[in-house]
PDB file of C-alpha atoms in Angstrom:
ATOM      1  CA  MET A   1     -12.985  73.828 -59.364  1.00 55.00           C
ATOM      2  CA  ASP A   2     -15.264  76.136 -57.385  1.00 59.00           C
ATOM      3  CA  GLU A   3     -18.886  75.163 -58.019  1.00 72.00           C
ATOM      4  CA  ASN A   4     -20.197  78.554 -56.845  1.00 68.00           C
ATOM      5  CA  PRO A   5     -18.143  81.365 -58.371  1.00 71.00           C
ATOM      6  CA  VAL A   6     -18.695  84.810 -56.907  1.00 79.00           C
ATOM      7  CA  LEU A   7     -19.301  87.770 -59.197  1.00 85.00           C
ATOM      8  CA  GLY A   8     -16.995  90.742 -58.944  1.00 89.00           C
ATOM      9  CA  ILE A   9     -17.105  93.804 -61.172  1.00 94.00           C
ATOM     10  CA  THR A  10     -14.051  95.913 -62.024  1.00 95.00           C
ATOM     11  CA  VAL A  11     -14.178  99.434 -63.446  1.00 94.00           C
ATOM     12  CA  ASP A  12     -11.099 100.956 -65.067  1.00 94.00           C
ATOM     13  CA  CYS A  13     -10.674 104.647 -64.263  1.00 95.00           C
ATOM     14  CA  HIS A  14      -8.216 107.472 -63.682  1.00 95.00           C
ATOM     15  CA  ASP A  15      -9.208 108.319 -60.091  1.00 96.00           C
ATOM     16  CA  ALA A  16     -10.306 105.214 -58.217  1.00 96.00           C
ATOM     17  CA  GLN A  17     -11.207 107.095 -55.047  1.00 96.00           C
ATOM     18  CA  VAL A  18     -13.499 109.609 -56.789  1.00 96.00           C
ATOM     19  CA  VAL A  19     -15.251 106.993 -58.923  1.00 97.00           C
ATOM     20  CA  ALA A  20     -15.658 104.598 -55.972  1.00 97.00           C
ATOM     21  CA  ALA A  21     -17.187 107.379 -53.845  1.00 97.00           C
ATOM     22  CA  PHE A  22     -19.630 108.191 -56.658  1.00 98.00           C
ATOM     23  CA  TRP A  23     -20.735 104.559 -56.963  1.00 98.00           C
ATOM     24  CA  CYS A  24     -21.112 104.225 -53.181  1.00 97.00           C
ATOM     25  CA  ARG A  25     -23.578 107.108 -53.429  1.00 97.00           C
ATOM     26  CA  ALA A  26     -25.334 105.733 -56.509  1.00 97.00           C
ATOM     27  CA  LEU A  27     -25.771 102.202 -55.161  1.00 96.00           C
ATOM     28  CA  GLY A  28     -25.851 102.670 -51.392  1.00 95.00           C
ATOM     29  CA  TYR A  29     -22.612 100.687 -51.092  1.00 97.00           C
ATOM     30  CA  VAL A  30     -19.773 101.192 -48.586  1.00 97.00           C
ATOM     31  CA  GLU A  31     -16.009 100.808 -48.768  1.00 96.00           C
ATOM     32  CA  ALA A  32     -15.145  97.118 -48.815  1.00 95.00           C
ATOM     33  CA  PRO A  33     -13.408  95.806 -45.710  1.00 93.00           C
ATOM     34  CA  PRO A  34      -9.805  94.625 -45.989  1.00 93.00           C
ATOM     35  CA  PRO A  35      -9.241  90.953 -46.805  1.00 91.00           C
ATOM     36  CA  GLN A  36      -9.607  88.465 -43.967  1.00 93.00           C
ATOM     37  CA  GLY A  37      -6.558  88.488 -41.747  1.00 95.00           C
ATOM     38  CA  TRP A  38      -5.881  92.236 -41.953  1.00 95.00           C
ATOM     39  CA  SER A  39      -7.360  94.858 -39.664  1.00 95.00           C
ATOM     40  CA  ASP A  40      -7.149  97.681 -42.217  1.00 94.00           C
ATOM     41  CA  TRP A  41      -6.188  98.431 -45.819  1.00 93.00           C
ATOM     42  CA  PRO A  42      -2.831 100.098 -45.009  1.00 94.00           C
ATOM     43  CA  SER A  43      -1.700  96.929 -43.192  1.00 95.00           C
ATOM     44  CA  PHE A  44      -2.734  94.770 -46.143  1.00 95.00           C
ATOM     45  CA  LEU A  45      -1.001  97.054 -48.646  1.00 95.00           C
ATOM     46  CA  ARG A  46       2.179  97.261 -46.552  1.00 95.00           C
ATOM     47  CA  ASP A  47       2.281  93.471 -46.124  1.00 95.00           C
ATOM     48  CA  HIS A  48       1.994  93.110 -49.907  1.00 95.00           C
ATOM     49  CA  GLU A  49       4.764  95.680 -50.471  1.00 96.00           C
ATOM     50  CA  VAL A  50       2.560  98.114 -52.383  1.00 94.00           C
ATOM     51  CA  PRO A  51       4.372 101.478 -52.452  1.00 95.00           C
ATOM     52  CA  GLU A  52       2.472 104.166 -50.527  1.00 94.00           C
ATOM     53  CA  GLU A  53       2.227 106.357 -53.617  1.00 95.00           C
ATOM     54  CA  GLU A  54       0.089 103.618 -55.221  1.00 94.00           C
ATOM     55  CA  TRP A  55      -2.340 103.139 -52.321  1.00 93.00           C
ATOM     56  CA  GLY A  56      -4.969 105.343 -53.974  1.00 92.00           C
ATOM     57  CA  ASP A  57      -4.736 103.515 -57.320  1.00 95.00           C
ATOM     58  CA  GLY A  58      -7.490 101.092 -56.379  1.00 95.00           C
ATOM     59  CA  ALA A  59     -10.663 100.959 -54.356  1.00 96.00           C
ATOM     60  CA  ALA A  60     -13.385  98.434 -53.651  1.00 96.00           C
ATOM     61  CA  ILE A  61     -16.978  98.858 -52.541  1.00 97.00           C
ATOM     62  CA  THR A  62     -19.567  96.374 -51.336  1.00 95.00           C
ATOM     63  CA  PRO A  63     -23.261  96.323 -50.451  1.00 95.00           C
ATOM     64  CA  VAL A  64     -23.968  97.277 -46.837  1.00 95.00           C
ATOM     65  CA  SER A  65     -25.701  93.907 -46.355  1.00 92.00           C
ATOM     66  CA  GLY A  66     -22.772  92.016 -47.838  1.00 83.00           C
ATOM     67  CA  ALA A  67     -25.156  90.360 -50.312  1.00 86.00           C
ATOM     68  CA  GLY A  68     -24.270  91.276 -53.869  1.00 87.00           C
ATOM     69  CA  PRO A  69     -21.187  91.837 -55.963  1.00 92.00           C
ATOM     70  CA  THR A  70     -18.153  93.766 -54.844  1.00 93.00           C
ATOM     71  CA  ILE A  71     -17.133  96.457 -57.302  1.00 96.00           C
ATOM     72  CA  SER A  72     -13.445  97.275 -57.669  1.00 96.00           C
ATOM     73  CA  PHE A  73     -11.968 100.391 -59.244  1.00 96.00           C
ATOM     74  CA  LEU A  74      -8.545 100.248 -60.815  1.00 96.00           C
ATOM     75  CA  LYS A  75      -6.427 103.150 -62.005  1.00 96.00           C
ATOM     76  CA  VAL A  76      -5.364 102.721 -65.631  1.00 95.00           C
ATOM     77  CA  PRO A  77      -3.377 105.101 -67.864  1.00 93.00           C
ATOM     78  CA  GLU A  78      -5.692 105.104 -70.873  1.00 92.00           C
ATOM     79  CA  SER A  79      -8.899 107.087 -71.144  1.00 87.00           C
ATOM     80  CA  LYS A  80     -12.295 105.706 -72.039  1.00 86.00           C
ATOM     81  CA  THR A  81     -12.701 105.928 -75.801  1.00 86.00           C
ATOM     82  CA  VAL A  82     -15.878 104.051 -76.809  1.00 87.00           C
ATOM     83  CA  LYS A  83     -19.319 103.165 -75.484  1.00 85.00           C
ATOM     84  CA  ASN A  84     -19.420 100.585 -72.704  1.00 84.00           C
ATOM     85  CA  ARG A  85     -20.559  97.151 -73.857  1.00 86.00           C
ATOM     86  CA  VAL A  86     -21.657  96.357 -70.290  1.00 89.00           C
ATOM     87  CA  HIS A  87     -23.259  98.876 -67.958  1.00 92.00           C
ATOM     88  CA  LEU A  88     -24.919  99.045 -64.569  1.00 94.00           C
ATOM     89  CA  ASP A  89     -28.593  99.855 -64.038  1.00 96.00           C
ATOM     90  CA  VAL A  90     -29.508 101.838 -60.935  1.00 97.00           C
ATOM     91  CA  LYS A  91     -33.016 100.497 -60.344  1.00 97.00           C
ATOM     92  CA  VAL A  92     -35.087 103.006 -58.389  1.00 97.00           C
ATOM     93  CA  GLY A  93     -38.308 103.297 -60.410  1.00 97.00           C
ATOM     94  CA  GLY A  94     -39.884 100.086 -59.159  1.00 96.00           C
ATOM     95  CA  GLY A  95     -40.567  98.518 -62.550  1.00 94.00           C
ATOM     96  CA  ARG A  96     -42.821  99.200 -65.503  1.00 93.00           C
ATOM     97  CA  HIS A  97     -45.899  98.077 -63.556  1.00 95.00           C
ATOM     98  CA  VAL A  98     -45.534 101.091 -61.206  1.00 95.00           C
ATOM     99  CA  ASP A  99     -47.576 104.235 -61.921  1.00 96.00           C
ATOM    100  CA  HIS A 100     -45.737 106.373 -64.498  1.00 95.00           C
ATOM    101  CA  GLU A 101     -45.751 109.508 -62.338  1.00 97.00           C
ATOM    102  CA  LEU A 102     -44.310 107.649 -59.343  1.00 97.00           C
ATOM    103  CA  ARG A 103     -41.620 106.009 -61.494  1.00 97.00           C
ATOM    104  CA  LEU A 104     -40.795 109.401 -63.014  1.00 97.00           C
ATOM    105  CA  SER A 105     -40.445 111.077 -59.617  1.00 98.00           C
ATOM    106  CA  ARG A 106     -38.167 108.299 -58.326  1.00 98.00           C
ATOM    107  CA  ILE A 107     -35.961 108.337 -61.421  1.00 98.00           C
ATOM    108  CA  LEU A 108     -35.665 112.139 -61.472  1.00 98.00           C
ATOM    109  CA  ALA A 109     -34.904 112.291 -57.732  1.00 98.00           C
ATOM    110  CA  LYS A 110     -32.035 109.816 -58.169  1.00 98.00           C
ATOM    111  CA  GLU A 111     -30.824 111.732 -61.199  1.00 98.00           C
ATOM    112  CA  ALA A 112     -30.774 115.023 -59.254  1.00 98.00           C
ATOM    113  CA  ASP A 113     -28.762 113.422 -56.456  1.00 98.00           C
ATOM    114  CA  LEU A 114     -26.230 111.892 -58.829  1.00 98.00           C
ATOM    115  CA  LEU A 115     -25.936 115.036 -60.974  1.00 98.00           C
ATOM    116  CA  ALA A 116     -24.958 116.862 -57.784  1.00 98.00           C
ATOM    117  CA  HIS A 117     -22.190 114.283 -57.295  1.00 97.00           C
ATOM    118  CA  GLY A 118     -20.577 114.361 -60.723  1.00 97.00           C
ATOM    119  CA  ALA A 119     -22.911 112.422 -63.050  1.00 98.00           C
ATOM    120  CA  ARG A 120     -24.002 113.698 -66.450  1.00 98.00           C
ATOM    121  CA  ARG A 121     -27.181 112.915 -68.370  1.00 98.00           C
ATOM    122  CA  GLN A 122     -26.528 111.493 -71.815  1.00 97.00           C
ATOM    123  CA  ARG A 123     -30.156 111.028 -72.905  1.00 97.00           C
ATOM    124  CA  GLU A 124     -33.609 109.916 -71.837  1.00 96.00           C
ATOM    125  CA  ASP A 125     -35.438 106.984 -73.426  1.00 97.00           C
ATOM    126  CA  HIS A 126     -39.212 106.706 -73.618  1.00 96.00           C
ATOM    127  CA  LEU A 127     -41.572 103.760 -73.943  1.00 94.00           C
ATOM    128  CA  ASP A 128     -45.232 104.223 -74.868  1.00 92.00           C
ATOM    129  CA  GLY A 129     -44.932 107.980 -74.414  1.00 94.00           C
ATOM    130  CA  HIS A 130     -43.489 107.783 -70.874  1.00 95.00           C
ATOM    131  CA  LEU A 131     -39.953 108.073 -69.545  1.00 96.00           C
ATOM    132  CA  ASP A 132     -38.540 104.556 -69.303  1.00 96.00           C
ATOM    133  CA  HIS A 133     -34.964 105.262 -68.226  1.00 97.00           C
ATOM    134  CA  LEU A 134     -32.148 107.792 -68.279  1.00 98.00           C
ATOM    135  CA  VAL A 135     -28.778 107.021 -69.816  1.00 97.00           C
ATOM    136  CA  MET A 136     -26.160 108.650 -67.616  1.00 98.00           C
ATOM    137  CA  GLU A 137     -22.379 108.913 -67.250  1.00 97.00           C
ATOM    138  CA  ASP A 138     -20.380 108.662 -64.032  1.00 97.00           C
ATOM    139  CA  PRO A 139     -17.676 111.291 -63.307  1.00 96.00           C
ATOM    140  CA  GLU A 140     -15.298 109.596 -65.779  1.00 95.00           C
ATOM    141  CA  GLY A 141     -17.821 108.966 -68.560  1.00 94.00           C
ATOM    142  CA  ASN A 142     -18.796 105.351 -67.867  1.00 94.00           C
ATOM    143  CA  GLU A 143     -22.395 104.833 -68.967  1.00 95.00           C
ATOM    144  CA  PHE A 144     -25.112 103.599 -66.642  1.00 96.00           C
ATOM    145  CA  CYS A 145     -28.890 103.832 -66.591  1.00 97.00           C
ATOM    146  CA  ILE A 146     -31.329 105.021 -63.986  1.00 98.00           C
ATOM    147  CA  VAL A 147     -34.457 102.899 -64.410  1.00 98.00           C
TER     148      VAL A 147
END
């Protein structure tokens, strides 16, 4: 048994390429490299006999540094129907110890960028009279927060 499991996150979606591109933007990630032993994704997919019409049904992204979880996106037929029980936080504010105005400007700047790339604001939550975080949706309605 592996003593050090590695975390991977998978997001079900309709358009893996669109959702992966959004999350690359949101998190500063890049497309994940092909598995070791393959020079590119088409070679890997061909060697595993994945029909070409299914090549866009999945995507994977990874932190630029390589440190952190890989996030995979998988095309599924069903639509999202209920609130996520697990969500990602895009942490840009710096924490509750940071000046409220600075936190606000960081959170709103990230929101503006992501709104321009397909996100939607669901609501804003306040703590002690100040914006604490924004509850957002990615292009397919998966909730996340900007904090």
